[in-house]
Coordinates of C-alpha atoms and ligand atoms in Angstrom, one line a residue:
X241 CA 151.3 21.9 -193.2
X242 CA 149.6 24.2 -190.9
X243 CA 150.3 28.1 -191.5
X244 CA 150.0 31.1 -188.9
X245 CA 147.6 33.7 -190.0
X246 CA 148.2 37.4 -188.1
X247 CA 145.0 39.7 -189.3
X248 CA 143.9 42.2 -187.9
X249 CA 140.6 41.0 -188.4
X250 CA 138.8 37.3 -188.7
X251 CA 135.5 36.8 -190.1
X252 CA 133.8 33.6 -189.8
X253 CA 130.7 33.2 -192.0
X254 CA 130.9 34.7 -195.5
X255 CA 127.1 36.0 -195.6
X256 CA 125.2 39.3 -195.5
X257 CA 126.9 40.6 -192.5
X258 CA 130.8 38.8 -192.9
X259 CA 130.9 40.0 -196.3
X260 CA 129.7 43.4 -195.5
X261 CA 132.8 43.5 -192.7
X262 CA 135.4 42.0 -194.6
X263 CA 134.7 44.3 -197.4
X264 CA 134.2 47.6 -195.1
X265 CA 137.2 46.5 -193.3
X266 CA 139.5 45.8 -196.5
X267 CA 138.5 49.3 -198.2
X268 CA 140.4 50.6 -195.2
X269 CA 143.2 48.9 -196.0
X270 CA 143.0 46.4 -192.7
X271 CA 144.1 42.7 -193.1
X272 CA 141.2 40.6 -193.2
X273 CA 140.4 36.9 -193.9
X274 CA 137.3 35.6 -194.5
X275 CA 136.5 31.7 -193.3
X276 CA 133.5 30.5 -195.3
X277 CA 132.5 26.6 -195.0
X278 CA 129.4 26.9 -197.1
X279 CA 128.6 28.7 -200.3
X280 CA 129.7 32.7 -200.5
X281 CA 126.6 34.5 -199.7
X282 CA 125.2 32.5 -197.3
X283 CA 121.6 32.4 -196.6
X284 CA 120.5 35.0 -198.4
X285 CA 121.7 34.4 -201.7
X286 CA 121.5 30.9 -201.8
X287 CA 118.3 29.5 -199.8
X288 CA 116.7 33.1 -198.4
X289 CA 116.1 36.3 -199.5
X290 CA 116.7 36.0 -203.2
X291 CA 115.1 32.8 -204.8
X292 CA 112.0 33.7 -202.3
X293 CA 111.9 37.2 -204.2
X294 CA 113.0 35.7 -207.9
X295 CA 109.8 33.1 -206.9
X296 CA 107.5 35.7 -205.8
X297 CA 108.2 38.1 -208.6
X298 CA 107.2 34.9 -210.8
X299 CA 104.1 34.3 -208.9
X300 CA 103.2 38.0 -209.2
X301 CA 103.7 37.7 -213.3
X302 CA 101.1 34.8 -213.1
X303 CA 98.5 36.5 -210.8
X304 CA 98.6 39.6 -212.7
X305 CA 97.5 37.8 -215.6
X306 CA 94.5 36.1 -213.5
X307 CA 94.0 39.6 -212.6
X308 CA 93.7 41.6 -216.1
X309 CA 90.2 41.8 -216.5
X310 CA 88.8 45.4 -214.6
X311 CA 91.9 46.6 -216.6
X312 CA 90.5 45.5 -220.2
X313 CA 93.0 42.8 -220.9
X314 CA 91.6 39.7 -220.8
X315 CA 92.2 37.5 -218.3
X316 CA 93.5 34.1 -218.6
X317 CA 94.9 31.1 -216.4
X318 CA 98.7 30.9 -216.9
X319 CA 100.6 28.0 -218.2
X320 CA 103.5 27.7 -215.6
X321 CA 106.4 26.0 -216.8
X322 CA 107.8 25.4 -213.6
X323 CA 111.3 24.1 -214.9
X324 CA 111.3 27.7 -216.3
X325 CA 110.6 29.3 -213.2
X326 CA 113.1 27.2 -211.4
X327 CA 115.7 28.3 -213.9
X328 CA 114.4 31.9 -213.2
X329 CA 115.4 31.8 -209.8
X330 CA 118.2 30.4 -210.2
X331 CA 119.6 32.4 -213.0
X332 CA 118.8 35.7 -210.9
X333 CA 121.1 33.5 -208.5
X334 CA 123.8 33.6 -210.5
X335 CA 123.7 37.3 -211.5
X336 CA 124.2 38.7 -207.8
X337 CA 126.7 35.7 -207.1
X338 CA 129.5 37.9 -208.4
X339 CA 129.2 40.5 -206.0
X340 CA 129.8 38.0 -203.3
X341 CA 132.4 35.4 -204.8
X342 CA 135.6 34.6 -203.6
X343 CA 137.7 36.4 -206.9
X344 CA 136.1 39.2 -205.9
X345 CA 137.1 39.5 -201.9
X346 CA 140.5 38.2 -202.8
X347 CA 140.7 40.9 -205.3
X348 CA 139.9 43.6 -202.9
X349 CA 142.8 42.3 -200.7
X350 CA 140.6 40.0 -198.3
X351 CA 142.1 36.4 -198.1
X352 CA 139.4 33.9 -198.5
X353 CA 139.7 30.5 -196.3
X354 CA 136.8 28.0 -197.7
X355 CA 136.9 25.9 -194.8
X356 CA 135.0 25.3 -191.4
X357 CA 136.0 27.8 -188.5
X358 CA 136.4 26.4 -185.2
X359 CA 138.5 28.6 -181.9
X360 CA 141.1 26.1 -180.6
X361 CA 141.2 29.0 -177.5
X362 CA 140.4 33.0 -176.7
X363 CA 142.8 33.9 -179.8
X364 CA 143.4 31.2 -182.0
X365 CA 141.2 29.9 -184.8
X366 CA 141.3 27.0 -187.1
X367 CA 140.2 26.4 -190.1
X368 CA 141.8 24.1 -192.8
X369 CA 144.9 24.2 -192.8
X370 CA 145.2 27.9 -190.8
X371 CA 145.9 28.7 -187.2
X372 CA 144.5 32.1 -187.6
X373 CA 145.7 34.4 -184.7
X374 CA 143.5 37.8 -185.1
X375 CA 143.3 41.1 -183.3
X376 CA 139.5 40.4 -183.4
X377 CA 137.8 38.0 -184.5
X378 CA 134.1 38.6 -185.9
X379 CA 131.2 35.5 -185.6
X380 CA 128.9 36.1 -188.6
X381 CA 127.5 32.3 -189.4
X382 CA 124.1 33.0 -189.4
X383 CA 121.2 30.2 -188.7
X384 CA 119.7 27.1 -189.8
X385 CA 115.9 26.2 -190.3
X386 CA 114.8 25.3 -186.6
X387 CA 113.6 21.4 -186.6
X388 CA 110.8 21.0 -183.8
X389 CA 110.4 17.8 -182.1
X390 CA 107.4 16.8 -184.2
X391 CA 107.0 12.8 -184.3
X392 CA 107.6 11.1 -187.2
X393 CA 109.2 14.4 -188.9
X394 CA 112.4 13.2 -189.4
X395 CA 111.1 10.2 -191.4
X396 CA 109.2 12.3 -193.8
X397 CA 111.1 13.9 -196.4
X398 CA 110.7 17.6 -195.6
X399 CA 112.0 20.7 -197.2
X400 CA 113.6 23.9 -195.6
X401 CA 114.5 26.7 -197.2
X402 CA 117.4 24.8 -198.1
X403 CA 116.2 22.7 -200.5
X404 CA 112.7 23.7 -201.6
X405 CA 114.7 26.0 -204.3
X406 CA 116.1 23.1 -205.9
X407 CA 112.7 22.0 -207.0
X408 CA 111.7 21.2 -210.8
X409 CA 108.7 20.0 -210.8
X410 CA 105.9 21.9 -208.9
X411 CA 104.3 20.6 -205.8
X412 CA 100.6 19.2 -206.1
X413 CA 99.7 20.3 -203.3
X414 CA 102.5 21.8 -200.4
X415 CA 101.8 21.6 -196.8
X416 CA 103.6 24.4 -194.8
X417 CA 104.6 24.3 -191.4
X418 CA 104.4 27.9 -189.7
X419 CA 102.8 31.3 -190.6
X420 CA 105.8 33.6 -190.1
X421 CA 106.8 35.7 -193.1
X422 CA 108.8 33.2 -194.7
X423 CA 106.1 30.5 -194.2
X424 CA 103.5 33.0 -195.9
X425 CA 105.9 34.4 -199.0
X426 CA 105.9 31.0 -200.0
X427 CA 102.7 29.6 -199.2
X428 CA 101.2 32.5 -201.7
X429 CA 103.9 32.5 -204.4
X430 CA 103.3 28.3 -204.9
X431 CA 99.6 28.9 -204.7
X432 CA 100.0 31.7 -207.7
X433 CA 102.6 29.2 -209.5
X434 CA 99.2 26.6 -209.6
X435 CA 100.1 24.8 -206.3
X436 CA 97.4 23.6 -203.8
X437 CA 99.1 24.9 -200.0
X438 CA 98.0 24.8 -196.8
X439 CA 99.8 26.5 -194.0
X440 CA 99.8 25.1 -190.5
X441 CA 100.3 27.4 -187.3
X442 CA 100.6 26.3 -184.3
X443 CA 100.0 30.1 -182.5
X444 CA 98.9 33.3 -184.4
X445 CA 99.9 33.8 -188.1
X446 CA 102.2 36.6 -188.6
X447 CA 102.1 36.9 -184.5
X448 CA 104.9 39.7 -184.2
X449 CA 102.4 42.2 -186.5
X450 CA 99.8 44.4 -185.4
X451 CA 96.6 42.2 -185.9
X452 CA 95.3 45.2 -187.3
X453 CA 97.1 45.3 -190.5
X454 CA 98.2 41.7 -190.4
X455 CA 94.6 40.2 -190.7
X456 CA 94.4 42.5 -194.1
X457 CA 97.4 40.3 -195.8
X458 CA 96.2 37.1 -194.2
X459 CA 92.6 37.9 -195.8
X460 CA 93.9 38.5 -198.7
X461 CA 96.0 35.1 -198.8
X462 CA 92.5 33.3 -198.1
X463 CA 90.8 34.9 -200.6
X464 CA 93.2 33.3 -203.3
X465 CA 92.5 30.0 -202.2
X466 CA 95.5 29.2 -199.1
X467 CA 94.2 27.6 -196.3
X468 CA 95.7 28.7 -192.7
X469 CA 95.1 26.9 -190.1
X470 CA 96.0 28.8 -187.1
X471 CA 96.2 27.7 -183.4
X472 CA 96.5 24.1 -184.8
X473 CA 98.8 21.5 -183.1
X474 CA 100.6 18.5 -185.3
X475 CA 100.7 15.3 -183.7
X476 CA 102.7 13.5 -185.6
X477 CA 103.7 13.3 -189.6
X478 CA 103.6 10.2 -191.7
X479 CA 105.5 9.6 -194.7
X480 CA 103.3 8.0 -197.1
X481 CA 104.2 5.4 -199.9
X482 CA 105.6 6.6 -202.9
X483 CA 104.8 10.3 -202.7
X484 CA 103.5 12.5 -199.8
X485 CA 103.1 13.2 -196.0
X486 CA 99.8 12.9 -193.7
X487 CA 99.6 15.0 -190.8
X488 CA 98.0 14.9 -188.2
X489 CA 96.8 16.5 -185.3
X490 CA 94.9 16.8 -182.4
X491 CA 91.9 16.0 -181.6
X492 CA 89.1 17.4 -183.4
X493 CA 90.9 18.3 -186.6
X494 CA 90.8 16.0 -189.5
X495 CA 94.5 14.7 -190.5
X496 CA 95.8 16.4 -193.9
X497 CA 97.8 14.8 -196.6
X498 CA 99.8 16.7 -198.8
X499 CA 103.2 15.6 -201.6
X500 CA 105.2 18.2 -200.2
X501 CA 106.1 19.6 -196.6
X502 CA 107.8 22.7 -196.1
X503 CA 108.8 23.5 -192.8
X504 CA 109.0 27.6 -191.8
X505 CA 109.2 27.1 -187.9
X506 CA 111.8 29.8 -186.9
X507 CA 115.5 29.6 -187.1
X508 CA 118.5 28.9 -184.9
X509 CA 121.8 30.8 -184.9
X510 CA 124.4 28.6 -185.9
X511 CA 127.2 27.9 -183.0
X512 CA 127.4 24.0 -183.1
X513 CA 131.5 23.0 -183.4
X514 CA 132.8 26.6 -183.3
X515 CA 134.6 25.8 -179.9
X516 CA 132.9 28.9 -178.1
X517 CA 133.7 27.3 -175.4
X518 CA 137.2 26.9 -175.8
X519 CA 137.3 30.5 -176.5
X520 CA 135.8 31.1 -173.4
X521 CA 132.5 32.9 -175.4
X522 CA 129.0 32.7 -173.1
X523 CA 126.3 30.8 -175.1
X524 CA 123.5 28.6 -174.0
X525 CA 120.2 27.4 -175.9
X526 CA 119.3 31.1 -176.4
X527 CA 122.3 31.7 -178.5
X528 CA 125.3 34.0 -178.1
X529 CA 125.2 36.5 -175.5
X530 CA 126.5 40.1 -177.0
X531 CA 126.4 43.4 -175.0
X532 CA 124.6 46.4 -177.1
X533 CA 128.0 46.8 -179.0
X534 CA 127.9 43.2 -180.2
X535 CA 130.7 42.0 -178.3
X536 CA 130.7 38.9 -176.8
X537 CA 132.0 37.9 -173.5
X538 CA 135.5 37.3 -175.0
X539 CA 136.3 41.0 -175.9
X540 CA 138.4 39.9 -178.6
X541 CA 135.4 38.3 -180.4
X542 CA 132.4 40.3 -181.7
X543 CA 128.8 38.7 -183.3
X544 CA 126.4 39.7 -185.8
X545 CA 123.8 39.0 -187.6
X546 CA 121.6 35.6 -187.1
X547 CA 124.3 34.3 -185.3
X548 CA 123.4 37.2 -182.8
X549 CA 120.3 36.3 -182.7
X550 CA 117.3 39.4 -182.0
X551 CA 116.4 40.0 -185.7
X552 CA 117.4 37.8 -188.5
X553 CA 117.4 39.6 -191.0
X554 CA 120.1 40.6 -194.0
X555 CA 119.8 44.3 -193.0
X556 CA 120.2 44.2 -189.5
X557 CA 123.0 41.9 -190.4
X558 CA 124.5 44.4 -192.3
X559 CA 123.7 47.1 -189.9
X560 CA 125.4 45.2 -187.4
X561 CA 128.3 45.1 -189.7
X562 CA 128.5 49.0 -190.1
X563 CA 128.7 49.5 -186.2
X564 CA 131.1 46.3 -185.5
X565 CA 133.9 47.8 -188.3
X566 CA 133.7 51.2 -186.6
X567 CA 134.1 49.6 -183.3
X568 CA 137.0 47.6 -184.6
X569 CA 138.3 49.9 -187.1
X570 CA 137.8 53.4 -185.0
X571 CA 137.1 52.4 -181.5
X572 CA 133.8 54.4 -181.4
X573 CA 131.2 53.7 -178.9
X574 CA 128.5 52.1 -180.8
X575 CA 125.1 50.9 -179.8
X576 CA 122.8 48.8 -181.4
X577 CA 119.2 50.3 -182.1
X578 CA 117.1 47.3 -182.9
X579 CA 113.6 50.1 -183.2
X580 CA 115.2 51.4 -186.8
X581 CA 115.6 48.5 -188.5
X582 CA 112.5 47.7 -190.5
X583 CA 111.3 44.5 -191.0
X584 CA 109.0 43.1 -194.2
X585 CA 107.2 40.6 -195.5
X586 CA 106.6 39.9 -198.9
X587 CA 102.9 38.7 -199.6
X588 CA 100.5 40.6 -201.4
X589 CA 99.7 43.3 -199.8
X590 CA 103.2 43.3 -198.1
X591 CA 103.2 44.4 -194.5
X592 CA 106.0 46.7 -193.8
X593 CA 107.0 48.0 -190.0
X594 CA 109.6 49.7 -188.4
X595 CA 109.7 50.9 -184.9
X596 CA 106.9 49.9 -182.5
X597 CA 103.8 48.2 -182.9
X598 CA 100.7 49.8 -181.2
X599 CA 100.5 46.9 -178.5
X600 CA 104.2 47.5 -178.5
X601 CA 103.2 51.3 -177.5
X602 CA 101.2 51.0 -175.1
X603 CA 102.4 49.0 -173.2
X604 CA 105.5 51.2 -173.0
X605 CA 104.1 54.3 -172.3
X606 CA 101.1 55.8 -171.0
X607 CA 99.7 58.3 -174.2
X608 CA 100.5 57.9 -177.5
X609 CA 98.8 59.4 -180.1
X610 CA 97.8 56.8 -183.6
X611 CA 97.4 58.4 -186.4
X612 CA 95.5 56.1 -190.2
X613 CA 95.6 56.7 -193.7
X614 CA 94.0 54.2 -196.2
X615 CA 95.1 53.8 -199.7
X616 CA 91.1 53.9 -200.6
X617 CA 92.1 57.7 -200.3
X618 CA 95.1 57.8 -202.2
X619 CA 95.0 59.0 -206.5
X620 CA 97.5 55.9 -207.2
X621 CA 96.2 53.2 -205.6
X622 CA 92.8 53.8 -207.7
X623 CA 95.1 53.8 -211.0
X624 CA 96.1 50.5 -210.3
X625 CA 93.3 49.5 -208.2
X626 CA 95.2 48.7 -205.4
X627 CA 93.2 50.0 -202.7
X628 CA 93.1 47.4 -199.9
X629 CA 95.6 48.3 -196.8
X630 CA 96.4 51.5 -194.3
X631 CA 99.2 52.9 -192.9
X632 CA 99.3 53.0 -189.3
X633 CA 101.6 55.5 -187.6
X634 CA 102.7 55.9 -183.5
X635 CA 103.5 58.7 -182.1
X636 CA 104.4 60.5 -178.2
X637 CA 101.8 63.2 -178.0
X638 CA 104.2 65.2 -178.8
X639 CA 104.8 64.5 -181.9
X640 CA 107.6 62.7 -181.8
X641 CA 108.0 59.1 -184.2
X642 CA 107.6 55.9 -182.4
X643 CA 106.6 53.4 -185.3
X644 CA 105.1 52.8 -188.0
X645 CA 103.2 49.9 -189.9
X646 CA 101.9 49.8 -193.5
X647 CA 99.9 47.3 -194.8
X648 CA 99.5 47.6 -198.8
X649 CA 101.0 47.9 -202.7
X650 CA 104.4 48.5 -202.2
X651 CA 104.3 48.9 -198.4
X652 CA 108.2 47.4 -198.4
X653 CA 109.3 50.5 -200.4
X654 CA 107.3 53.3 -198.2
X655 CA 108.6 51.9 -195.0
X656 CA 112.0 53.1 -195.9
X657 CA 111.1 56.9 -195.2
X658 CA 109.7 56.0 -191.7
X659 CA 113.2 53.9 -191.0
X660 CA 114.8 57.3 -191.2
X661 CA 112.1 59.0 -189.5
X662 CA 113.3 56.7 -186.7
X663 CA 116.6 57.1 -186.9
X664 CA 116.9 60.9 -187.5
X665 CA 114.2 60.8 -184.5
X666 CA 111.8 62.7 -186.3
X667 CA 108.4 63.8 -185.4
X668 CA 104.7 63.9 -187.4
X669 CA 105.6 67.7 -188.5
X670 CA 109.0 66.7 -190.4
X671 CA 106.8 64.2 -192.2
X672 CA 103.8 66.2 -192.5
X673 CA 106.1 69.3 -194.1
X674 CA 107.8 67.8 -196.7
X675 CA 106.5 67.5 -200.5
X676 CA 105.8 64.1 -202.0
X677 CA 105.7 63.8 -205.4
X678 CA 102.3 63.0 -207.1
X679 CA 100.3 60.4 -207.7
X680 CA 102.7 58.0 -205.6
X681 CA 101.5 55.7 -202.6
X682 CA 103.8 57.1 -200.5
X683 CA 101.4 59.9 -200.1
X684 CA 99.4 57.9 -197.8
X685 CA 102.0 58.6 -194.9
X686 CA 102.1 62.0 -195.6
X687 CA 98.3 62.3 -195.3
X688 CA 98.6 60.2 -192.3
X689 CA 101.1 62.5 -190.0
X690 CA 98.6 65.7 -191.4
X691 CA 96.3 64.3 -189.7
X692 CA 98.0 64.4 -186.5
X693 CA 97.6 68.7 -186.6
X694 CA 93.4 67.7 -187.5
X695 CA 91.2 68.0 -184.2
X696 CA 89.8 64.4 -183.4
X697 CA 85.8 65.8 -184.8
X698 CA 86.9 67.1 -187.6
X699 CA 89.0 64.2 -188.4
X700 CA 85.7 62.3 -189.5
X701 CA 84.6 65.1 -191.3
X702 CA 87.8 65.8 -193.7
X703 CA 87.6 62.3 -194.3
X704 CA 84.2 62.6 -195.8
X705 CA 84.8 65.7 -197.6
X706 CA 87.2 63.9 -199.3
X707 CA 85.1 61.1 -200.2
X708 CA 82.6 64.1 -201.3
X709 CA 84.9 65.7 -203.6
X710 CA 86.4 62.8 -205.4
X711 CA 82.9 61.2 -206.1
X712 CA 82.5 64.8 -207.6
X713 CA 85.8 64.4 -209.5
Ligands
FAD1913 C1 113.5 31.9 -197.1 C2 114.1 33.1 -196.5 C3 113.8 34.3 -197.0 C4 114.4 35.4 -196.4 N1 114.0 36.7 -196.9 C5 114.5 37.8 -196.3 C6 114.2 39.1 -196.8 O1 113.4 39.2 -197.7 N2 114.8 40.1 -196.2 C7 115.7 40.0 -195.2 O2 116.2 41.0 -194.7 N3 116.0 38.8 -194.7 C8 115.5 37.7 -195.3 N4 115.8 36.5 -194.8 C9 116.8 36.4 -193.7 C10 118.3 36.5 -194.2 O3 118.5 35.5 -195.2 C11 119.2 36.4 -193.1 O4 118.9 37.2 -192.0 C12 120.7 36.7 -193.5 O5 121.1 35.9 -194.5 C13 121.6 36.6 -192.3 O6 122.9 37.0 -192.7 P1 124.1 36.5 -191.8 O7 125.3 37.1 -192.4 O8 123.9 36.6 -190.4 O9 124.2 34.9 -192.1 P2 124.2 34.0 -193.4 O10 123.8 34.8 -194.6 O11 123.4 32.8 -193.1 O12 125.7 33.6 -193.5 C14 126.4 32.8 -192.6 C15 127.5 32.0 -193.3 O13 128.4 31.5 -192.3 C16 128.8 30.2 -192.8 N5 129.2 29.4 -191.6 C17 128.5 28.9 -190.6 N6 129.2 28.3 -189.7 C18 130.5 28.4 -190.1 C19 131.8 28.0 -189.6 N7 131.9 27.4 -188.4 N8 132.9 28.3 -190.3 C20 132.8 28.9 -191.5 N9 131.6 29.3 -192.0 C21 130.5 29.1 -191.3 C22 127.6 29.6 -193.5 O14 127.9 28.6 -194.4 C23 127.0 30.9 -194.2 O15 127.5 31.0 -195.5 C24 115.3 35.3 -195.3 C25 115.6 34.0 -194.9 C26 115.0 32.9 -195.4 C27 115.4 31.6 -194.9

C-alpha cells in the first residue's frame, strides 16, 4: 500500500553530499528522508575514495620497504599477500561504514527509504512504496564510470571502480584505460602491490594539471616501472581465451595484451529513470543544469555533487551540501565558488591544487606574478629524503592569492592552508607573516610567498646563499 510522505526535505542519493544534507538538515530538527537505492555511502565509501586510499596506503607499506636502503634498513622485495590486502581494504570499509548506515540516520531522526527515487511530477516522488511530497527536494546520486564506445569493449570483461575492489587474486599484469587521477592512483598502487600496468591515454596524462608539476609525478610513476602511453588511440579490445584482453590500436603502435582492464575514462552524473522530465528539471547529455545556488530549473529541486556535475569530488559534494541546507534551511543567498575547492591526486609525489593553474592565469588576466619553492630547500624533506617536487603559487601583482599547486611528500595535506588562503582571499603577506612550525614541509609555501617581497636579481642569489650555507651546515 502506497503511503504519503510530507518532509520538509527529500534527499535522493545517500552518498558524500545526501548524507552530509540529511544529517545537517536533521540536527536542525527538519523532517528529512533519505532515498538510497544502492549501498549507504555511495561512491566514496564503497568503490571511490576509500579502498583507493586503504590500497595505496598498502602499496606505500610495500615500496617503503623496496626503499629502506639510504636509510640503513635493508631493503627487501615484499611478499604481497594480496588476499590480505584485499581484506585490508575492505576491513577499513567496514570501520567508516557506521558513520554512514542507515541505524545511524534513522537514529538522528532521518527516515531512511532503500529504494530507487523516481519524480512522478514537479512535487511528487516515488520510491518503494512512498509517494513522497517534499518542500524541496535535493538530487545527490552521484555518477557512474563513463563507458566510451570502444569496439569490442563490452565483450571483454572490464573493471570499473566498481568492481576492481572485489579482487583477490592480484592482476598479472593490468591494462588501464585513462591517465586522470583515478587512472594513475591505481596504476601505481598495483604496480607497488607486484602488478605489471600499463596506462593508456588517449590525450595528455593528468591534462587538468599544470604540466609543470604534473610531469614530476608522471616521472616518478615511470621511473617505478608504469608504462603511459599518452596520446594513444584504442581501436578496438579483444577478449582473449581463458584469461586476458588484447588491445589494440592505431596504426603504428604495436597491440598490448594484458589479464586485466581497468577502465578510468571520466564519469557521468547519474540521471537515467529519475523522471527529470516529468518534474519538469532541464537536463541534456551535459547533465543537470543548476544556477550558482544549485537549484535546478524546478525551484523546488536542488543538485549537488557528481550529479551536478563541474567537480566530482566528495568535498565539493559536501561543500555543495553546506550551502544547499542554508539555502533550504535559512534562505540565504548562497553562491557556489568552484576556485576554493582543492582538488588531489594521490600518487607519489601527490599533486595538490586549489585555485588557478598558471595557464589558467594567464589567460584570465594580464600580470600575475608566480612565485617557486622546492622541497630540495626544505630541512624535512632531507630527513626523509623526500626532495623531488615544488610548490608553485599565483598571485595578482598585488599580492593577492589566485592559486596554488604543490607537487611533493604530502602535497594533499599542505594544500589545505592555501584552500583557506582562497577562501579568506588572502594575499602573499598573510602567508608570508605567519609562523610555521619547524622542520615541517609546509615550510615550503611559506618560503615560497617570501619570496614574493625578494627583488627578481636577488632572487637567484638568496637561493644560492642558501645552497652555500647548508653545504656549510
Ligand atoms: C576510484 C575513485 C577514487 C576517488 N577518490 C577520491 C578522493 O580521493 N577524493 C575525493 O574528494 N573524491 C574522490 N572520488 C570521487 C568521489 O567518490 C565522488 O566525488 C563522491 O562520492 C560524490 O559524492 P555524491 O554524494 O555526489 O555521490 P555518491 O557518493 O556517488 O552517492 C550517490 C548515491 O545515490 C544513489 N542513487 C543514484 N540514483 C538513485 C536513485 N534514483 N534513487 C536512489 N538513490 C540513487 C547511489 O546508489 C549512490 O549511493 C573518487 C572516485 C572514484 C571512483
Amino acid at each position: 500500500m502506497t503511503k504519503t510522505l510530507t518532509p520538509d526535505i527529500c534527499v535522493i542519493g545517500a552518498g558524500a553530499g545526501g548524507l552530509s544534507v540529511a544529517a545537517a538538515a536533521a540536527a536542525f530538527g527538519v523532517s528529512v528522508v533519505l532515498v538510497e537505492k544502492g549501498s549507504m555511502g555511495g561512491d566514496c565509501l564503497n568503490y571511490g575514495c576509500v579502498p583507493s586510499k586503504a590500497l595505496i596506503a598498502a602499496a606505500r607499506h610495500a615500496q617503503a620497504l623496496r626503499e629502506g636502503m639510504p636509510f640503513g634498513i635493508g631493503a627487501a622485495e615484499p611478499e604481497i599477500d594480496f588476499e590480505a590486502v584485499h581484506r585490508h581494504v575492505q576491513e577499513t570499509i567496514a570501520s567508516i561504514a557506521p558513520n554512514d548506515s542507515a541505524e545511524r540516520f534513522t537514529a538522528l531522526g532521518v527516515e531512511v527509504i532503500r529504494a530507487e527515487g523516481r519524480f512522478a511530477d514537479a512535487s511528487t516522488l516515488l520510491a518503494g512504496e512512498a509517494e513522497i511530497r517534499a518542500r524541496r527536494f535535493v538530487i545527490a546520486t552521484g555518477s557512474s564510470p563513463a563507458i566510451p564506445p570502444i569496439p569490442g569493449l563490452d565483450r571483454s570483461g572490464y573493471l570499473t571502480n566498481e568492481t576492481i575492489f572485489t579482487l583477490t587474486r592480484r592482476p598479472d599484469h593490468l591494462i588501464v584505460i585513462g591517465a586522470g587521477p583515478m587512472g594513475l592512483e591505481l596504476a601505481q598502487a598495483f604496480r607497488r602491490l607486484g602488478s605489471m600496468v600499463t596506462v593508456v591515454e588517449a590525450g595528455a596524462a593528468l591534462a587538468k594539471e599544470d604540466p609543470e608539476l604534473s610531469s614530476v609525478a608522471l616521472k616518478q610513476l615511470r621511473d617505478e616501472g608504469i608504462d603511459i602511453r599518452e596520446h594513444t588511440r584504442i581501436t578496438h579490445i579483444t577478449r582473449l581465451g581463458g584469461h586476458g584482453v588484447r588491445v589494440s590500436f592505431t596504426t603504428g603502435h604495436r597491440a598490448l595484451e594484458g589479464t586485466h582492464l581497468l577502465l578510468a575514462t571520466g564519469r557521468a552524473p547519474n540521471l537515467d529513470g529519475l523522471g527529470l522530465d516529468k518534474a519538469g528539471i532541464v537536463h541534456g547529455e551535459w547533465g543537470l543544469e543548476v544556477n550558482a545556488r544549485l537549484r535546478t530549473s524546478n525551484r523546488r529541486v536542488y543538485a549537488l555533487g557528481d550529479a551536478a556535475g563541474s567537480m566530482q569530488l566528495t568535498n565539493a559534494a559536501s561543500y555543495h551540501a553546506a550551502l544547499v541546507v542554508r539555502a533550504i534551511l535559512f534562505r540565504l543567498p548562497v553562491r557556489v565558488r568552484h576556485d576554493i575547492i582543492p582538488r588531489v591526486t594521490f600518487t607519489e609525489p601527490e599533486i595538490a591544487h586549489v585555485g588557478m593553474t598558471e595557464p589558467e592565469a594567464r589567460q584570465a588576466r594580464r600580470r600575475i606574478h608566480v612565485m617557486r619553492w622546492p622541497y630540495a630547500e626544505n630541512d624535512r624533506a632531507h630527513a626523509e629524503r623526500r626532495t623531488h617536487g615544488h610548490i608553485k603559487v599565483i598571485a595578482t601583482p598585488r599580492g593577492r592569492i589566485l592559486g596554488a599547486t604543490i607537487v611533493g611528500a604530502q602535497a594533499g595535506e599542505l594544500i589545505n592552508l592555501w584552500a583557506l588562503a582562497l577562501a579568506k582571499k588572502m594575499t602573499v603577506r598573510d602567508i608570508a607573516s605567519y609562523v610555521a612550525a619547524y622542520p615541517t614541509f609546509s615550510e615550503i609555501g611559506k618560503r615560497a610567498a617570501i619570496t614574493y617581497f625578494i627583488p627578481a636579481a636577488r632572487k637567484t642569489l638568496v637561493r644560492k646563499l642558501t645552497g652555500f650555507l647548508r653545504k656549510l651546515g
